[in-house]
Amino acid sequence: MKPDLFQAPDYYNLDELLTEEHKLVRDAARDWVKREVSPIIEDYAQKAEFPTQIISGLAEIGAFGPYIPLEYGGAGLDQISYGLIMQEIERGDSGVRSTASVQSSLVMYPIWKYGNEAQRQKYLPKLASGEWMGCFGLTEPDHGSNPGGMVTNFKDMGDHYLLNGAKMWISNAPFAQVAVVWAKDESGRVHGLIVERGMEGFSTPETHNKWSLRASATGELIFDNVKVPKENLLPNKSGLGAPLGCLDSARYGIAWGAIGAAMDCYDTALRYSKERMQFGKPIGQFQLQQKKLAEMITEITKAQLLTWRLGVLRNEGKATSAQISMAKRNNVDMAINIAREARQILGGMGITGEYSIMRHSMNLESVITYEGTHDIHLLITGLDITGLNAFK
Ligand SMILES: Cc1cc2nc3c(=O)[nH]c(=O)nc-3n(C[C@H](O)[C@H](O)[C@H](O)COP(=O)(O)OP(=O)(O)OC[C@H]3O[C@@H](n4cnc5c(N)ncnc54)[C@H](O)[C@@H]3O)c2cc1C
């Protein structure tokens, strides 16, 4: 792969909206991605392997629990810093960002928000340091966009719970020590359970043959009469709102992350357009190529503003789920379109692993589907503005 010459676009001087701390956190993440992710990621994506050697570095830049309080090992940062870290990591690779998002927003967040003090003390510091990795089991083979239909269930056996069922498409599953699993009790109410690797009847087969997020490990979670200790139930929130609360936090991070992928594609295409000569001129001098690049920077700038504002609302505790849906949907769509246009600017070179664009493009096909598909987020906005539910 070519050396990482990334230069972040900031067309509207958005750095002026950031604090010194935001910039320090962002720049540390940016330097780390250049040093530790860019040189190896193409190789790992080609091999379809997650580079486990970067786990400790992810922990050091605050990617595991950026907004979790320091007392639990988190970085104690605000929501904009969290977003900027996700942006920088996804600038490197969406699969690596997925690992960080799952660990922070889908594993640490529910333990912090819905767990008791003993659970927080037991799990959060080890998850923050990367000593333990986690995964989040919501999606099932027959219940994706409609998680409320889940059939994974547990029965109260007196001194323990007995868990049965299966989850599918679970990021980090093949190597995670800890799984936050959503399952129904005997009355049909959804609860979160912490399931640990090694519990009898619990297995995590890997999902192979993905053309997308190849540097992220994906798998199933299978529960065959797993005895889960009663102290592993998350006691402070139940119902479908509990996993959806985690998704809000993760989707917010994805909205920032997608900007990172888009910035990398734009920056690569811009540089290439000034270097590649055809018909005796740099291709960037042709109007058709300028149109692509000008539209890219316009869309990136709009997404940056939308997302920064969403971060301010999150910091104030005012962002709604529907606002987060809008940003996730808009930004991933923006990134996938930019990846496609950028790929064309590179001509044949665009399809090779010499450049990051094709990998981003393939990765974004997962990002536009997981954590609520493109269509589902549109329906969330539709419901929010009309008050009429088009889901059912
Ligand atoms: C690489 C990867 C990693 C993932 N990681 C995780 C993870 O860590 N944990 C986890 O729990 N899940 C994870 N997922 C699962 C992901 O969240 C689901 O794939 C997603 O929610 C969509 O579910 P589905 O694939 O079953 O599609 P379906 O729900 O079957 O949807 C198929 C199509 O139908 C459309 N559709 C569905 N319902 C409606 C409706 N009411 N109106 C209009 N259109 C509709 C959808 O928009 C979509 O286009 C991951 C997925 C991928 C691909």
PDB file of N, CA and C in Angstrom, residues 182-250:
ATOM      1  N   TRP A 182     -28.834  -9.909  24.477  1.00  0.00           N
ATOM      2  CA  TRP A 182     -30.215  -9.487  24.721  1.00  0.00           C
ATOM      3  C   TRP A 182     -31.131 -10.682  24.500  1.00  0.00           C
ATOM      4  N   ALA A 183     -31.932 -10.979  25.534  1.00  0.00           N
ATOM      5  CA  ALA A 183     -32.768 -12.189  25.498  1.00  0.00           C
ATOM      6  C   ALA A 183     -34.054 -11.927  26.272  1.00  0.00           C
ATOM      7  N   LYS A 184     -35.086 -12.722  25.957  1.00  0.00           N
ATOM      8  CA  LYS A 184     -36.386 -12.521  26.612  1.00  0.00           C
ATOM      9  C   LYS A 184     -36.529 -13.416  27.842  1.00  0.00           C
ATOM     10  N   ASP A 185     -37.125 -12.874  28.884  1.00  0.00           N
ATOM     11  CA  ASP A 185     -37.439 -13.714  30.045  1.00  0.00           C
ATOM     12  C   ASP A 185     -38.746 -14.462  29.776  1.00  0.00           C
ATOM     13  N   GLU A 186     -39.233 -15.194  30.783  1.00  0.00           N
ATOM     14  CA  GLU A 186     -40.414 -16.038  30.526  1.00  0.00           C
ATOM     15  C   GLU A 186     -41.668 -15.224  30.223  1.00  0.00           C
ATOM     16  N   SER A 187     -41.665 -13.940  30.605  1.00  0.00           N
ATOM     17  CA  SER A 187     -42.836 -13.107  30.290  1.00  0.00           C
ATOM     18  C   SER A 187     -42.659 -12.387  28.951  1.00  0.00           C
ATOM     19  N   GLY A 188     -41.523 -12.607  28.291  1.00  0.00           N
ATOM     20  CA  GLY A 188     -41.304 -11.984  26.972  1.00  0.00           C
ATOM     21  C   GLY A 188     -40.615 -10.635  27.052  1.00  0.00           C
ATOM     22  N   ARG A 189     -40.160 -10.230  28.247  1.00  0.00           N
ATOM     23  CA  ARG A 189     -39.477  -8.936  28.362  1.00  0.00           C
ATOM     24  C   ARG A 189     -37.982  -9.097  28.065  1.00  0.00           C
ATOM     25  N   VAL A 190     -37.431  -8.107  27.336  1.00  0.00           N
ATOM     26  CA  VAL A 190     -36.017  -8.166  26.930  1.00  0.00           C
ATOM     27  C   VAL A 190     -35.116  -7.691  28.081  1.00  0.00           C
ATOM     28  N   HIS A 191     -34.049  -8.475  28.337  1.00  0.00           N
ATOM     29  CA  HIS A 191     -33.043  -8.103  29.347  1.00  0.00           C
ATOM     30  C   HIS A 191     -31.654  -8.291  28.752  1.00  0.00           C
ATOM     31  N   GLY A 192     -30.687  -7.618  29.358  1.00  0.00           N
ATOM     32  CA  GLY A 192     -29.292  -7.822  28.977  1.00  0.00           C
ATOM     33  C   GLY A 192     -28.613  -8.764  29.960  1.00  0.00           C
ATOM     34  N   LEU A 193     -27.864  -9.726  29.411  1.00  0.00           N
ATOM     35  CA  LEU A 193     -27.120 -10.681  30.246  1.00  0.00           C
ATOM     36  C   LEU A 193     -25.656 -10.628  29.837  1.00  0.00           C
ATOM     37  N   ILE A 194     -24.769 -10.721  30.817  1.00  0.00           N
ATOM     38  CA  ILE A 194     -23.338 -10.768  30.485  1.00  0.00           C
ATOM     39  C   ILE A 194     -22.928 -12.242  30.440  1.00  0.00           C
ATOM     40  N   VAL A 195     -22.546 -12.672  29.244  1.00  0.00           N
ATOM     41  CA  VAL A 195     -22.145 -14.073  29.054  1.00  0.00           C
ATOM     42  C   VAL A 195     -20.632 -14.084  28.831  1.00  0.00           C
ATOM     43  N   GLU A 196     -19.943 -14.995  29.518  1.00  0.00           N
ATOM     44  CA  GLU A 196     -18.479 -15.016  29.412  1.00  0.00           C
ATOM     45  C   GLU A 196     -18.008 -16.243  28.646  1.00  0.00           C
ATOM     46  N   ARG A 197     -16.929 -16.039  27.869  1.00  0.00           N
ATOM     47  CA  ARG A 197     -16.338 -17.180  27.167  1.00  0.00           C
ATOM     48  C   ARG A 197     -15.961 -18.250  28.188  1.00  0.00           C
ATOM     49  N   GLY A 198     -16.212 -19.480  27.853  1.00  0.00           N
ATOM     50  CA  GLY A 198     -15.883 -20.574  28.771  1.00  0.00           C
ATOM     51  C   GLY A 198     -17.124 -21.135  29.446  1.00  0.00           C
ATOM     52  N   MET A 199     -18.228 -20.377  29.438  1.00  0.00           N
ATOM     53  CA  MET A 199     -19.457 -20.927  30.015  1.00  0.00           C
ATOM     54  C   MET A 199     -19.906 -22.110  29.153  1.00  0.00           C
ATOM     55  N   GLU A 200     -20.277 -23.193  29.799  1.00  0.00           N
ATOM     56  CA  GLU A 200     -20.619 -24.408  29.052  1.00  0.00           C
ATOM     57  C   GLU A 200     -21.832 -24.168  28.142  1.00  0.00           C
ATOM     58  N   GLY A 201     -21.731 -24.626  26.906  1.00  0.00           N
ATOM     59  CA  GLY A 201     -22.850 -24.477  25.963  1.00  0.00           C
ATOM     60  C   GLY A 201     -22.802 -23.189  25.152  1.00  0.00           C
ATOM     61  N   PHE A 202     -21.762 -22.358  25.400  1.00  0.00           N
ATOM     62  CA  PHE A 202     -21.632 -21.074  24.682  1.00  0.00           C
ATOM     63  C   PHE A 202     -20.514 -21.183  23.647  1.00  0.00           C
ATOM     64  N   SER A 203     -20.843 -20.961  22.354  1.00  0.00           N
ATOM     65  CA  SER A 203     -19.802 -21.008  21.320  1.00  0.00           C
ATOM     66  C   SER A 203     -19.962 -19.819  20.366  1.00  0.00           C
ATOM     67  N   THR A 204     -18.864 -19.508  19.637  1.00  0.00           N
ATOM     68  CA  THR A 204     -18.819 -18.284  18.810  1.00  0.00           C
ATOM     69  C   THR A 204     -18.202 -18.555  17.432  1.00  0.00           C
ATOM     70  N   PRO A 205     -18.838 -19.382  16.604  1.00  0.00           N
ATOM     71  CA  PRO A 205     -18.241 -19.676  15.298  1.00  0.00           C
ATOM     72  C   PRO A 205     -18.084 -18.428  14.421  1.00  0.00           C
ATOM     73  N   GLU A 206     -16.959 -18.369  13.720  1.00  0.00           N
ATOM     74  CA  GLU A 206     -16.664 -17.185  12.891  1.00  0.00           C
ATOM     75  C   GLU A 206     -17.436 -17.230  11.570  1.00  0.00           C
ATOM     76  N   THR A 207     -17.831 -16.044  11.100  1.00  0.00           N
ATOM     77  CA  THR A 207     -18.499 -15.911   9.802  1.00  0.00           C
ATOM     78  C   THR A 207     -17.437 -15.603   8.744  1.00  0.00           C
ATOM     79  N   HIS A 208     -17.349 -16.462   7.739  1.00  0.00           N
ATOM     80  CA  HIS A 208     -16.306 -16.280   6.714  1.00  0.00           C
ATOM     81  C   HIS A 208     -16.908 -15.741   5.416  1.00  0.00           C
ATOM     82  N   ASN A 209     -16.012 -15.495   4.449  1.00  0.00           N
ATOM     83  CA  ASN A 209     -16.427 -15.097   3.093  1.00  0.00           C
ATOM     84  C   ASN A 209     -17.091 -13.732   3.002  1.00  0.00           C
ATOM     85  N   LYS A 210     -16.717 -12.800   3.885  1.00  0.00           N
ATOM     86  CA  LYS A 210     -17.244 -11.435   3.763  1.00  0.00           C
ATOM     87  C   LYS A 210     -16.393 -10.669   2.747  1.00  0.00           C
ATOM     88  N   TRP A 211     -17.041  -9.837   1.923  1.00  0.00           N
ATOM     89  CA  TRP A 211     -16.308  -8.924   1.048  1.00  0.00           C
ATOM     90  C   TRP A 211     -16.197  -7.555   1.688  1.00  0.00           C
ATOM     91  N   SER A 212     -16.708  -7.409   2.898  1.00  0.00           N
ATOM     92  CA  SER A 212     -16.798  -6.104   3.549  1.00  0.00           C
ATOM     93  C   SER A 212     -16.351  -6.263   5.001  1.00  0.00           C
ATOM     94  N   LEU A 213     -15.789  -5.215   5.582  1.00  0.00           N
ATOM     95  CA  LEU A 213     -15.262  -5.286   6.959  1.00  0.00           C
ATOM     96  C   LEU A 213     -14.397  -6.530   7.148  1.00  0.00           C
ATOM     97  N   ARG A 214     -13.498  -6.722   6.215  1.00  0.00           N
ATOM     98  CA  ARG A 214     -12.686  -7.953   6.267  1.00  0.00           C
ATOM     99  C   ARG A 214     -11.678  -7.923   7.415  1.00  0.00           C
ATOM    100  N   ALA A 215     -11.287  -6.706   7.847  1.00  0.00           N
ATOM    101  CA  ALA A 215     -10.340  -6.637   8.963  1.00  0.00           C
ATOM    102  C   ALA A 215     -11.065  -6.628  10.310  1.00  0.00           C
ATOM    103  N   SER A 216     -12.360  -6.918  10.301  1.00  0.00           N
ATOM    104  CA  SER A 216     -13.123  -7.023  11.556  1.00  0.00           C
ATOM    105  C   SER A 216     -13.625  -8.454  11.652  1.00  0.00           C
ATOM    106  N   ALA A 217     -13.504  -9.050  12.838  1.00  0.00           N
ATOM    107  CA  ALA A 217     -13.963 -10.441  12.999  1.00  0.00           C
ATOM    108  C   ALA A 217     -15.452 -10.439  13.324  1.00  0.00           C
ATOM    109  N   THR A 218     -16.210 -11.230  12.573  1.00  0.00           N
ATOM    110  CA  THR A 218     -17.661 -11.322  12.757  1.00  0.00           C
ATOM    111  C   THR A 218     -18.003 -12.786  13.037  1.00  0.00           C
ATOM    112  N   GLY A 219     -19.005 -13.013  13.871  1.00  0.00           N
ATOM    113  CA  GLY A 219     -19.353 -14.407  14.155  1.00  0.00           C
ATOM    114  C   GLY A 219     -20.770 -14.558  14.683  1.00  0.00           C
ATOM    115  N   GLU A 220     -21.071 -15.790  15.056  1.00  0.00           N
ATOM    116  CA  GLU A 220     -22.366 -16.086  15.679  1.00  0.00           C
ATOM    117  C   GLU A 220     -22.146 -16.258  17.175  1.00  0.00           C
ATOM    118  N   LEU A 221     -23.237 -16.171  17.905  1.00  0.00           N
ATOM    119  CA  LEU A 221     -23.216 -16.529  19.325  1.00  0.00           C
ATOM    120  C   LEU A 221     -24.257 -17.637  19.477  1.00  0.00           C
ATOM    121  N   ILE A 222     -23.830 -18.780  19.975  1.00  0.00           N
ATOM    122  CA  ILE A 222     -24.769 -19.892  20.121  1.00  0.00           C
ATOM    123  C   ILE A 222     -24.900 -20.235  21.599  1.00  0.00           C
ATOM    124  N   PHE A 223     -26.123 -20.303  22.050  1.00  0.00           N
ATOM    125  CA  PHE A 223     -26.379 -20.604  23.470  1.00  0.00           C
ATOM    126  C   PHE A 223     -27.190 -21.882  23.544  1.00  0.00           C
ATOM    127  N   ASP A 224     -26.546 -22.930  24.051  1.00  0.00           N
ATOM    128  CA  ASP A 224     -27.204 -24.225  24.143  1.00  0.00           C
ATOM    129  C   ASP A 224     -27.273 -24.600  25.628  1.00  0.00           C
ATOM    130  N   ASN A 225     -28.377 -24.217  26.256  1.00  0.00           N
ATOM    131  CA  ASN A 225     -28.534 -24.465  27.700  1.00  0.00           C
ATOM    132  C   ASN A 225     -27.361 -23.902  28.500  1.00  0.00           C
ATOM    133  N   VAL A 226     -27.053 -22.619  28.266  1.00  0.00           N
ATOM    134  CA  VAL A 226     -25.947 -21.974  28.994  1.00  0.00           C
ATOM    135  C   VAL A 226     -26.452 -21.545  30.370  1.00  0.00           C
ATOM    136  N   LYS A 227     -25.727 -21.975  31.416  1.00  0.00           N
ATOM    137  CA  LYS A 227     -26.075 -21.567  32.787  1.00  0.00           C
ATOM    138  C   LYS A 227     -25.424 -20.217  33.051  1.00  0.00           C
ATOM    139  N   VAL A 228     -26.245 -19.178  33.159  1.00  0.00           N
ATOM    140  CA  VAL A 228     -25.698 -17.837  33.395  1.00  0.00           C
ATOM    141  C   VAL A 228     -25.963 -17.471  34.859  1.00  0.00           C
ATOM    142  N   PRO A 229     -24.897 -17.118  35.621  1.00  0.00           N
ATOM    143  CA  PRO A 229     -25.111 -16.737  37.024  1.00  0.00           C
ATOM    144  C   PRO A 229     -26.083 -15.564  37.120  1.00  0.00           C
ATOM    145  N   LYS A 230     -26.887 -15.555  38.173  1.00  0.00           N
ATOM    146  CA  LYS A 230     -27.912 -14.498  38.288  1.00  0.00           C
ATOM    147  C   LYS A 230     -27.296 -13.111  38.389  1.00  0.00           C
ATOM    148  N   GLU A 231     -26.074 -13.048  38.953  1.00  0.00           N
ATOM    149  CA  GLU A 231     -25.460 -11.710  39.095  1.00  0.00           C
ATOM    150  C   GLU A 231     -25.020 -11.141  37.739  1.00  0.00           C
ATOM    151  N   ASN A 232     -25.176 -11.911  36.644  1.00  0.00           N
ATOM    152  CA  ASN A 232     -24.785 -11.403  35.320  1.00  0.00           C
ATOM    153  C   ASN A 232     -25.927 -10.718  34.570  1.00  0.00           C
ATOM    154  N   LEU A 233     -27.101 -10.626  35.191  1.00  0.00           N
ATOM    155  CA  LEU A 233     -28.199  -9.886  34.545  1.00  0.00           C
ATOM    156  C   LEU A 233     -27.994  -8.388  34.793  1.00  0.00           C
ATOM    157  N   LEU A 234     -28.146  -7.575  33.741  1.00  0.00           N
ATOM    158  CA  LEU A 234     -28.033  -6.117  33.924  1.00  0.00           C
ATOM    159  C   LEU A 234     -29.336  -5.637  34.580  1.00  0.00           C
ATOM    160  N   PRO A 235     -29.269  -5.132  35.824  1.00  0.00           N
ATOM    161  CA  PRO A 235     -30.499  -4.936  36.576  1.00  0.00           C
ATOM    162  C   PRO A 235     -31.232  -3.617  36.339  1.00  0.00           C
ATOM    163  N   ASN A 236     -30.529  -2.607  35.787  1.00  0.00           N
ATOM    164  CA  ASN A 236     -31.110  -1.255  35.863  1.00  0.00           C
ATOM    165  C   ASN A 236     -31.929  -0.801  34.667  1.00  0.00           C
ATOM    166  N   LYS A 237     -32.038  -1.632  33.647  1.00  0.00           N
ATOM    167  CA  LYS A 237     -32.962  -1.284  32.549  1.00  0.00           C
ATOM    168  C   LYS A 237     -33.330  -2.554  31.795  1.00  0.00           C
ATOM    169  N   SER A 238     -34.617  -2.658  31.442  1.00  0.00           N
ATOM    170  CA  SER A 238     -35.061  -3.791  30.627  1.00  0.00           C
ATOM    171  C   SER A 238     -36.004  -3.272  29.560  1.00  0.00           C
ATOM    172  N   GLY A 239     -36.456  -4.171  28.686  1.00  0.00           N
ATOM    173  CA  GLY A 239     -37.285  -3.756  27.550  1.00  0.00           C
ATOM    174  C   GLY A 239     -36.397  -3.433  26.363  1.00  0.00           C
ATOM    175  N   LEU A 240     -37.014  -3.303  25.180  1.00  0.00           N
ATOM    176  CA  LEU A 240     -36.238  -3.076  23.953  1.00  0.00           C
ATOM    177  C   LEU A 240     -35.496  -1.735  23.982  1.00  0.00           C
ATOM    178  N   GLY A 241     -35.988  -0.802  24.790  1.00  0.00           N
ATOM    179  CA  GLY A 241     -35.331   0.506  24.917  1.00  0.00           C
ATOM    180  C   GLY A 241     -33.898   0.382  25.419  1.00  0.00           C
ATOM    181  N   ALA A 242     -33.606  -0.712  26.150  1.00  0.00           N
ATOM    182  CA  ALA A 242     -32.246  -0.862  26.685  1.00  0.00           C
ATOM    183  C   ALA A 242     -31.237  -1.069  25.546  1.00  0.00           C
ATOM    184  N   PRO A 243     -31.405  -2.098  24.688  1.00  0.00           N
ATOM    185  CA  PRO A 243     -30.435  -2.196  23.577  1.00  0.00           C
ATOM    186  C   PRO A 243     -30.505  -0.994  22.638  1.00  0.00           C
ATOM    187  N   LEU A 244     -31.694  -0.416  22.457  1.00  0.00           N
ATOM    188  CA  LEU A 244     -31.782   0.735  21.541  1.00  0.00           C
ATOM    189  C   LEU A 244     -30.998   1.930  22.085  1.00  0.00           C
ATOM    190  N   GLY A 245     -30.936   2.062  23.402  1.00  0.00           N
ATOM    191  CA  GLY A 245     -30.138   3.135  24.013  1.00  0.00           C
ATOM    192  C   GLY A 245     -28.659   2.968  23.664  1.00  0.00           C
ATOM    193  N   CYS A 246     -28.192   1.718  23.646  1.00  0.00           N
ATOM    194  CA  CYS A 246     -26.789   1.464  23.259  1.00  0.00           C
ATOM    195  C   CYS A 246     -26.597   1.843  21.797  1.00  0.00           C
ATOM    196  N   LEU A 247     -27.592   1.503  20.970  1.00  0.00           N
ATOM    197  CA  LEU A 247     -27.459   1.776  19.531  1.00  0.00           C
ATOM    198  C   LEU A 247     -27.377   3.272  19.267  1.00  0.00           C
ATOM    199  N   ASP A 248     -28.078   4.074  20.059  1.00  0.00           N
ATOM    200  CA  ASP A 248     -27.967   5.533  19.906  1.00  0.00           C
ATOM    201  C   ASP A 248     -26.511   5.968  20.015  1.00  0.00           C
ATOM    202  N   SER A 249     -25.849   5.450  21.038  1.00  0.00           N
ATOM    203  CA  SER A 249     -24.465   5.858  21.265  1.00  0.00           C
ATOM    204  C   SER A 249     -23.559   5.371  20.129  1.00  0.00           C
ATOM    205  N   ALA A 250     -23.788   4.137  19.679  1.00  0.00           N
ATOM    206  CA  ALA A 250     -22.945   3.601  18.609  1.00  0.00           C
ATOM    207  C   ALA A 250     -23.224   4.308  17.284  1.00  0.00           C
TER     208      ALA A 250
END
